[in-house]
Coordinates of C-alpha atoms and ligand atoms in Angstrom, one line a residue:
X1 CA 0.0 0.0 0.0
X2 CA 1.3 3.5 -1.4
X3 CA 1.8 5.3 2.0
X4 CA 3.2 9.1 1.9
X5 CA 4.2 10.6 5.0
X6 CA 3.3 14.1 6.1
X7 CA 6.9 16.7 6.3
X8 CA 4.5 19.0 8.6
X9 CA 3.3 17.0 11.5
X10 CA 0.7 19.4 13.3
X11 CA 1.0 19.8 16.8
X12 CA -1.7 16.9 18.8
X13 CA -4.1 18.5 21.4
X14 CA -3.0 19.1 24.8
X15 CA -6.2 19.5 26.8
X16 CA -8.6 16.4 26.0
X17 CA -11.1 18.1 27.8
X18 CA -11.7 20.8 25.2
X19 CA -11.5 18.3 21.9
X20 CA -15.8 18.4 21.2
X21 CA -16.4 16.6 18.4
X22 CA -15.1 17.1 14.9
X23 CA -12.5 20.3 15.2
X24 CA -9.9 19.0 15.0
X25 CA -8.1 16.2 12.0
X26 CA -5.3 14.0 12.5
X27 CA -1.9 14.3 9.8
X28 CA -3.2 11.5 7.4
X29 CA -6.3 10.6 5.7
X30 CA -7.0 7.6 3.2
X31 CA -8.1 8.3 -0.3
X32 CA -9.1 5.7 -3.2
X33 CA -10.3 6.8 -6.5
X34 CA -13.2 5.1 -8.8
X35 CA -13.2 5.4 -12.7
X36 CA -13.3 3.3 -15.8
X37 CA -16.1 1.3 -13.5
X38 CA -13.6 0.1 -10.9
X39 CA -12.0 0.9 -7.5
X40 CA -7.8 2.0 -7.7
X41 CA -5.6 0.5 -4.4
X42 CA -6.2 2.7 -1.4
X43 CA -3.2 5.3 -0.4
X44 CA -2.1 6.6 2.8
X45 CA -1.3 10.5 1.7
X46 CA -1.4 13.6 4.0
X47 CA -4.3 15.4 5.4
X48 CA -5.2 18.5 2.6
X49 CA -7.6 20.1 1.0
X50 CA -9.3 18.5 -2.6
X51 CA -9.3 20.6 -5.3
X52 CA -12.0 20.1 -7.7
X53 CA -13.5 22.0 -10.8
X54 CA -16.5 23.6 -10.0
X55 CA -18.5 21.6 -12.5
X56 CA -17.7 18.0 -10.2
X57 CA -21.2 16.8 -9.9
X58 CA -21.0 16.3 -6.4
X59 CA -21.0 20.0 -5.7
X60 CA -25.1 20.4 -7.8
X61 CA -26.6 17.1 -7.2
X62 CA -25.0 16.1 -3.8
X63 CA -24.4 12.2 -4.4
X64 CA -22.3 11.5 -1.6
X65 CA -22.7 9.4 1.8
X66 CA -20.7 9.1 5.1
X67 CA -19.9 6.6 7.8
X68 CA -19.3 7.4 11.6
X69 CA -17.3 4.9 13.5
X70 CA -14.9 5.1 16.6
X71 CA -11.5 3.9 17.1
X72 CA -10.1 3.0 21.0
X73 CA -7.2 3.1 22.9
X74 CA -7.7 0.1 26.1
X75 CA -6.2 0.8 29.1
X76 CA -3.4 -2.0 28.1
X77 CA -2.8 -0.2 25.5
X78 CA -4.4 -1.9 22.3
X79 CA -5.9 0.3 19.3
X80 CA -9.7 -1.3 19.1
X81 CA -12.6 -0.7 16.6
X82 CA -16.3 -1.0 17.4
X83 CA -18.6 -3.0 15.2
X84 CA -16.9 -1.4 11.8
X85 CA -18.0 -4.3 9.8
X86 CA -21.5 -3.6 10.2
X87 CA -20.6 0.2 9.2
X88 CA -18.8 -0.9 6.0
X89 CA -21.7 -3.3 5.4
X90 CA -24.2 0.5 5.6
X91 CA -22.0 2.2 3.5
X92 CA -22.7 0.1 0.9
X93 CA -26.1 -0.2 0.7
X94 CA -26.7 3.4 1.2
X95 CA -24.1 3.3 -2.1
X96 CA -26.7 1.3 -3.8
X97 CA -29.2 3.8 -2.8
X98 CA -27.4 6.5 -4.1
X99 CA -26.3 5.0 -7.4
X100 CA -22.5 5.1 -6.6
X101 CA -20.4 2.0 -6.5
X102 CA -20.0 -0.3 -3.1
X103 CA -16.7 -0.7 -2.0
X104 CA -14.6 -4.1 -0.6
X105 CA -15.0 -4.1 2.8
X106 CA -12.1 -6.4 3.4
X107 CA -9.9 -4.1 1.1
X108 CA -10.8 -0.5 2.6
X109 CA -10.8 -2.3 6.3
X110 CA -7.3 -3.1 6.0
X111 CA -6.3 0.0 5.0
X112 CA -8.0 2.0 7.7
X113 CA -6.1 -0.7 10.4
X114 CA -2.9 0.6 8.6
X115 CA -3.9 4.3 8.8
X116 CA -5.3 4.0 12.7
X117 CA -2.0 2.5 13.1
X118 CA -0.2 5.3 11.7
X119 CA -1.8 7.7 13.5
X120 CA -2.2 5.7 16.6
X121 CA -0.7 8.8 18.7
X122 CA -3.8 10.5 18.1
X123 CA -6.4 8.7 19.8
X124 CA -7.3 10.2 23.1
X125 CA -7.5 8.0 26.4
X126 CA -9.8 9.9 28.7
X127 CA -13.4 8.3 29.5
X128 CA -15.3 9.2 26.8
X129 CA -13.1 10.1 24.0
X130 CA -12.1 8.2 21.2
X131 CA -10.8 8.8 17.8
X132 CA -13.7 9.4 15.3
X133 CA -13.5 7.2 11.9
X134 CA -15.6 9.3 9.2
X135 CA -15.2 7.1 5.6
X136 CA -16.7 9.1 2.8
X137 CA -17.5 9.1 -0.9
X138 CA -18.5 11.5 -3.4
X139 CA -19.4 12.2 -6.8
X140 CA -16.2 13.1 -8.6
X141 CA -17.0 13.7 -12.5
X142 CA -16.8 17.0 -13.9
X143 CA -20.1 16.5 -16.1
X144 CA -23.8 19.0 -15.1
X145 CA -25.3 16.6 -16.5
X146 CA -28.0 15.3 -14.1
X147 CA -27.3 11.2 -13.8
X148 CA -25.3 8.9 -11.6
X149 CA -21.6 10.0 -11.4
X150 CA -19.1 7.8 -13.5
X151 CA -16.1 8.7 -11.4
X152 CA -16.0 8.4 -7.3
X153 CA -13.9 9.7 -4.7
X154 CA -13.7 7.1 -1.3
X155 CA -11.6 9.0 1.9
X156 CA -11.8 8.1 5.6
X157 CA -10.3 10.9 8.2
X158 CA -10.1 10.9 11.4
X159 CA -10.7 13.1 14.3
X160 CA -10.1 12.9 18.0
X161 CA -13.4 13.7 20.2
X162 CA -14.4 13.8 23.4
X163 CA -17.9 14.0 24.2
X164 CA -20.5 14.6 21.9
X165 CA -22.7 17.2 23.5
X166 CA -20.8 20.0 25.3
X167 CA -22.5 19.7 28.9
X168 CA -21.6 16.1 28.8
X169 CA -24.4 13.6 29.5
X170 CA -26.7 16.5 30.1
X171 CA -30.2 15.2 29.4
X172 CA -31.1 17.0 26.5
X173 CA -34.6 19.0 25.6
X174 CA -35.7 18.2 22.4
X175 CA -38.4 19.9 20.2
X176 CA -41.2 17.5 18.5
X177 CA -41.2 19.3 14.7
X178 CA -44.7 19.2 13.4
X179 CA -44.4 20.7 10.2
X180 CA -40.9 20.3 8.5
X181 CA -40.1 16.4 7.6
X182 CA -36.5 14.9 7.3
X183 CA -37.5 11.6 5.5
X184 CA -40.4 9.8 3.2
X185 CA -41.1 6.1 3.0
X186 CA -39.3 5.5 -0.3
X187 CA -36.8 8.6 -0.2
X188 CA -33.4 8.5 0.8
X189 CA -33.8 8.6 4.8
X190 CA -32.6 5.1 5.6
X191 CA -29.2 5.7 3.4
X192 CA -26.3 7.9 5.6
X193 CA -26.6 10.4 2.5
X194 CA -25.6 13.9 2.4
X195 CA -28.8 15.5 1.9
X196 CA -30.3 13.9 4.6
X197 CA -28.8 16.3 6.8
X198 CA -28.6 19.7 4.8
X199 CA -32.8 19.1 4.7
X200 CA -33.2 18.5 9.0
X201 CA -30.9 21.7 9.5
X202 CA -33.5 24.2 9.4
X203 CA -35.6 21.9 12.3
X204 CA -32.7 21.5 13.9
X205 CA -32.1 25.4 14.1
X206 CA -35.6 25.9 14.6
X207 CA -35.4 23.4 17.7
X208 CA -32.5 25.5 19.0
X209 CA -33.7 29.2 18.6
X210 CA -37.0 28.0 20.9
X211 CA -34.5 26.5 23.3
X212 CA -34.0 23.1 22.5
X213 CA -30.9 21.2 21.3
X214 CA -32.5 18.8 18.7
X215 CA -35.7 18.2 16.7
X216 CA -37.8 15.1 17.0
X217 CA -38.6 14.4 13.4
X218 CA -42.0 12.7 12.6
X219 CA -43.3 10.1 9.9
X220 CA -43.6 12.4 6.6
X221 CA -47.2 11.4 5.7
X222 CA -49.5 12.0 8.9
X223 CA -46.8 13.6 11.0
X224 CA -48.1 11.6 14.3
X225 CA -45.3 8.8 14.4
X226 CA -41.9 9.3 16.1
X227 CA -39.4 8.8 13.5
X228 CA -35.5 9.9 14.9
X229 CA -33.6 12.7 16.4
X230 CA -30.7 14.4 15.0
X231 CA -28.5 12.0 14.5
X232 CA -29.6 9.8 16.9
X233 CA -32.4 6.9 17.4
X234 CA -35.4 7.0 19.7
X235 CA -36.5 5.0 22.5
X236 CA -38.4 5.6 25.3
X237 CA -39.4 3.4 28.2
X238 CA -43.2 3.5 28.8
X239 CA -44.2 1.2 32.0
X240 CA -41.9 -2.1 31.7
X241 CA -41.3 -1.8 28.0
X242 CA -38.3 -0.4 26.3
X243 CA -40.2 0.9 22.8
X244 CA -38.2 2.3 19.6
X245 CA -39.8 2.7 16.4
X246 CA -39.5 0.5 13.7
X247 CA -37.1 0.3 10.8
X248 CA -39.7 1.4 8.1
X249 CA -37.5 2.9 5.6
X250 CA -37.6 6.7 6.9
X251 CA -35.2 5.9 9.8
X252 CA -31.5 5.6 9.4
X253 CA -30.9 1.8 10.5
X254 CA -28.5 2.9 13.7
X255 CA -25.4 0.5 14.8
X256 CA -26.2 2.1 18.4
X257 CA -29.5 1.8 18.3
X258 CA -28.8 -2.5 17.5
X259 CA -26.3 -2.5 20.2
X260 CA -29.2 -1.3 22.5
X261 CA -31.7 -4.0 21.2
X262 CA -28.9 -7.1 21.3
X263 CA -28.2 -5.9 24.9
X264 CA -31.4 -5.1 26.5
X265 CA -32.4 -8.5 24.8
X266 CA -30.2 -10.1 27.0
X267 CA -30.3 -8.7 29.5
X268 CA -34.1 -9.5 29.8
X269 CA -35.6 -6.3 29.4
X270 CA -39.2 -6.1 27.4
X271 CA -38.1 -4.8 23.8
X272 CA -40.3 -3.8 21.3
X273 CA -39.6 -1.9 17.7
X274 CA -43.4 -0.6 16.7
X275 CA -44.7 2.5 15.8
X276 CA -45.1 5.0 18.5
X277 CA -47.6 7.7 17.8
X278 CA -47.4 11.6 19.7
X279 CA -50.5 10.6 21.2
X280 CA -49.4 8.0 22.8
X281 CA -46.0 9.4 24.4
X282 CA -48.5 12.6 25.8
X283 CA -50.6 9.7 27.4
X284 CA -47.9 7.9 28.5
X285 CA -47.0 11.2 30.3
X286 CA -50.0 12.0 31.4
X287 CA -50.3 9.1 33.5
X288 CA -46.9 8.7 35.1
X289 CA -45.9 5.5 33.3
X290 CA -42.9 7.6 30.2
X291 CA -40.2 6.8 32.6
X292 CA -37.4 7.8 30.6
X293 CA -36.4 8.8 26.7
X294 CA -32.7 8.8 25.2
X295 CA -31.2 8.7 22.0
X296 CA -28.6 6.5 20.3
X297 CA -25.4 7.2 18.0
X298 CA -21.7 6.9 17.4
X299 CA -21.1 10.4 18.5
X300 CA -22.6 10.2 21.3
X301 CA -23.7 6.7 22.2
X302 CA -26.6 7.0 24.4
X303 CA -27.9 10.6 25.2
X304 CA -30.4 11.0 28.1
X305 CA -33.5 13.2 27.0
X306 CA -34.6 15.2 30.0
X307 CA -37.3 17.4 28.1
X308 CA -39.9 16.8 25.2
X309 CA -41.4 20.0 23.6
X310 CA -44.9 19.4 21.7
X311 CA -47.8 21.7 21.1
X312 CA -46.8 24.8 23.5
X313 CA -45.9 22.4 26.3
X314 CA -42.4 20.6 28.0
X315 CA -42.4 17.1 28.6
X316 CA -40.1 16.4 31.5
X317 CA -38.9 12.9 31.8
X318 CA -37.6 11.4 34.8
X319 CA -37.5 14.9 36.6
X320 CA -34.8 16.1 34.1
X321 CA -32.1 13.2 35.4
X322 CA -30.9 10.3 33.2
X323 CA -32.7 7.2 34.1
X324 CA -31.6 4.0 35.2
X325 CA -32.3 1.9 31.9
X326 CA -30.6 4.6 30.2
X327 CA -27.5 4.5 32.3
X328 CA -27.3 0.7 32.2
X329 CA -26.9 1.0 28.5
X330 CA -24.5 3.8 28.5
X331 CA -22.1 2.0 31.2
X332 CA -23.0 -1.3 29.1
X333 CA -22.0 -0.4 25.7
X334 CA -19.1 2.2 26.9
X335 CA -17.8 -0.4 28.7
X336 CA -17.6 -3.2 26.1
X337 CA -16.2 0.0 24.1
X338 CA -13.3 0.5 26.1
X339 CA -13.3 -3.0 27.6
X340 CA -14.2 -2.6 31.0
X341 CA -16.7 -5.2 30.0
X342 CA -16.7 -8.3 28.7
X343 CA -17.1 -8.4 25.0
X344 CA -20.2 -10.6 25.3
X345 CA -21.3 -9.5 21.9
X346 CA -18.1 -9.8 19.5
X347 CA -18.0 -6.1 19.0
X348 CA -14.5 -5.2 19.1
X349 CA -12.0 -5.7 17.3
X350 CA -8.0 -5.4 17.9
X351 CA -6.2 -3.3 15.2
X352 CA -3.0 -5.3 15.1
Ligands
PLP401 C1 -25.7 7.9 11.8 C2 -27.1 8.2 12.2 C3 -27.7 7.7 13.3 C4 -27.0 6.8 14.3 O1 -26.4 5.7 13.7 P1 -25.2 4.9 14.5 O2 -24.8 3.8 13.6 O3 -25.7 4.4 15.8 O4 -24.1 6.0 14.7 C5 -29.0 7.9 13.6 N1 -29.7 8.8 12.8 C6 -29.2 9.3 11.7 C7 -30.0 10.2 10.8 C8 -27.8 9.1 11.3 O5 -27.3 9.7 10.3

């Protein structure tokens, strides 16, 4: 594998505490082109800017889609991944959603382990940091014309977080969005595409300038249905049952949110992935039994919701405080992360 080494190193961090998430990008970065209808050998190369002619197709029509993963530093020392198989496995369906080409997961796994061991000095130890994988691809053809690109761009940087949300695990307020819709049965919303998240930015800044952090997006055709937040999945835990909705083609199928399932189904809680309608929720408030609400993702694995805005009113769960199922899952999947836990599901894997 062509590897070229950066002559600038840029200076690492010094205060973990102040990372957040996604300022900062490590010295290297992978790259693999796509033309002539298949993928070149993946390169090492420095971190720097693309330059592109205004015309690339990617810059009009937006055919492009991401991955999130996280990368680990153990206590003994070890560089670990979380579940990346599954997240190479999403990238290329939402590929074949988006007309572009799927990649070899075997081929472009390999060459992250070599670039995560390259840059192995930037992964932060701290609780609750990790260094953030993001694989990409875009449309790369210079070409208006509107069809499916004929030439691809594949990159994975990385960049080492700490906590997600900046008050740490802060229950967060989020704002139900009755009117604005992020994803249709039959569009794009179960792909990790671009556009997913250029369209939920305007709910999302809608949510914060009412004093919220997030929007609660809801099913696109009656508006009644909790869908997802963010860029997080839903559950809530209404009497004995832990409910999220159901992967009907609107929601963006979550590697959290399955690491919640697999582990509450264990662990003997009552699961169930159904539809979940406003009315419901308010009821379930009304009469004492929504004990608690959270959200699930990469970033920031499981984030207690404290508040619910709907209609004019705050929902607050739990008196404001993360609840107990929710903190069972954090402490359950942080510590199979970092391997405080056993590894009971298989979910880590050693970069050698
Ligand atoms: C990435 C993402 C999630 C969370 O998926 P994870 O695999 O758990 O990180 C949830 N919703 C949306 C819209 C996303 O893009």
């Amino acid at each position: 594998m062509k590897i070229t080494k950066t002559t600038a190193p840029k200076a690492k961090y010094t205060d973990t505490s102040k990372l957040g998430f996604g300022k900062y990008f490590t010295d290297h970065m992978l790259v693999m082109e796509y033309e002539n209808g298949a993928w070149g050998e993946p390169e090492i190369c420095p971190y720097a800017p693309f330059s592109m002619p205004p015309a690339t197709n990617l810059l009009h029509y937006g055919q492009g889609i991401f991955e999130g993963a996280k990368a680990y530093r153990t206590e003994d020392g070890k560089i670990t991944v979380f579940r990346i198989d599954d997240n190479f496995a999403r990238m290329n369906r939402s590929a074949t959603r988006m007309c572009m080409p799927t990649i070899d997961a075997d081929v472009v796994k390999s060459a992250l382990f070599e670039l995560l061991r390259l840059e192995q000095d930037w992964i932060p130890t701290a609780p609750g940091t990790a260094l953030y994988i993001r694989p990409t691809m875009i449309a790369d053809e210079e070409m208006l014309g509107v069809h499916a690109s004929k030439r691809y761009k594949f990159f994975i940087i990385l960049s080492p977080v700490g906590s997600y949300y900046a008050n740490g695990l802060e229950p967060t307020k989020i704002l139900v969005e009755e009117h604005l819709v992020r994803a249709a049965i039959g569009g794009t919303g179960e792909a990790k595409c671009m556009g997913n998240y250029a369209c939920s930015l305007m709910g999302g800044e809608y949510a914060n300038r009412k004093g919220y952090d997030q929007a609660l997006w809801l099913d696109a055709a009656e508006h009644k249905y909790v869908e997802e937040v963010g860029s997080m999945n839903m559950f809530f835990v209404i009497s004995d049952t832990v409910v999220t909705p159901a992967l009907v083609g609107s929601i963006l199928p979550g590697i959290t949110r399955d690491s919640a399932l697999q582990v509450l189904r264990k662990y003997g809680y009552r699961v169930e992935e159904r539809r979940i309608g406003m009315d419901e929720i308010v009821a379930a408030y009304d009469n004492g039994q929504l004990k608690e609400a959270f959200g699930t993702g990469t970033a920031a694995v499981i984030s207690p919701v404290g508040v619910i805005g709907f209609r004019g009113k705050d929902m607050v769960i739990n008196g404001g405080k993360m609840g107990e199922i929710t903190a069972f899952l954090y402490d359950k999947i942080t510590g199979i992360q970092s391997e405080r836990c056993a590894d009971e599901f298989g979910w880590v894997t050693e970069v050698k």
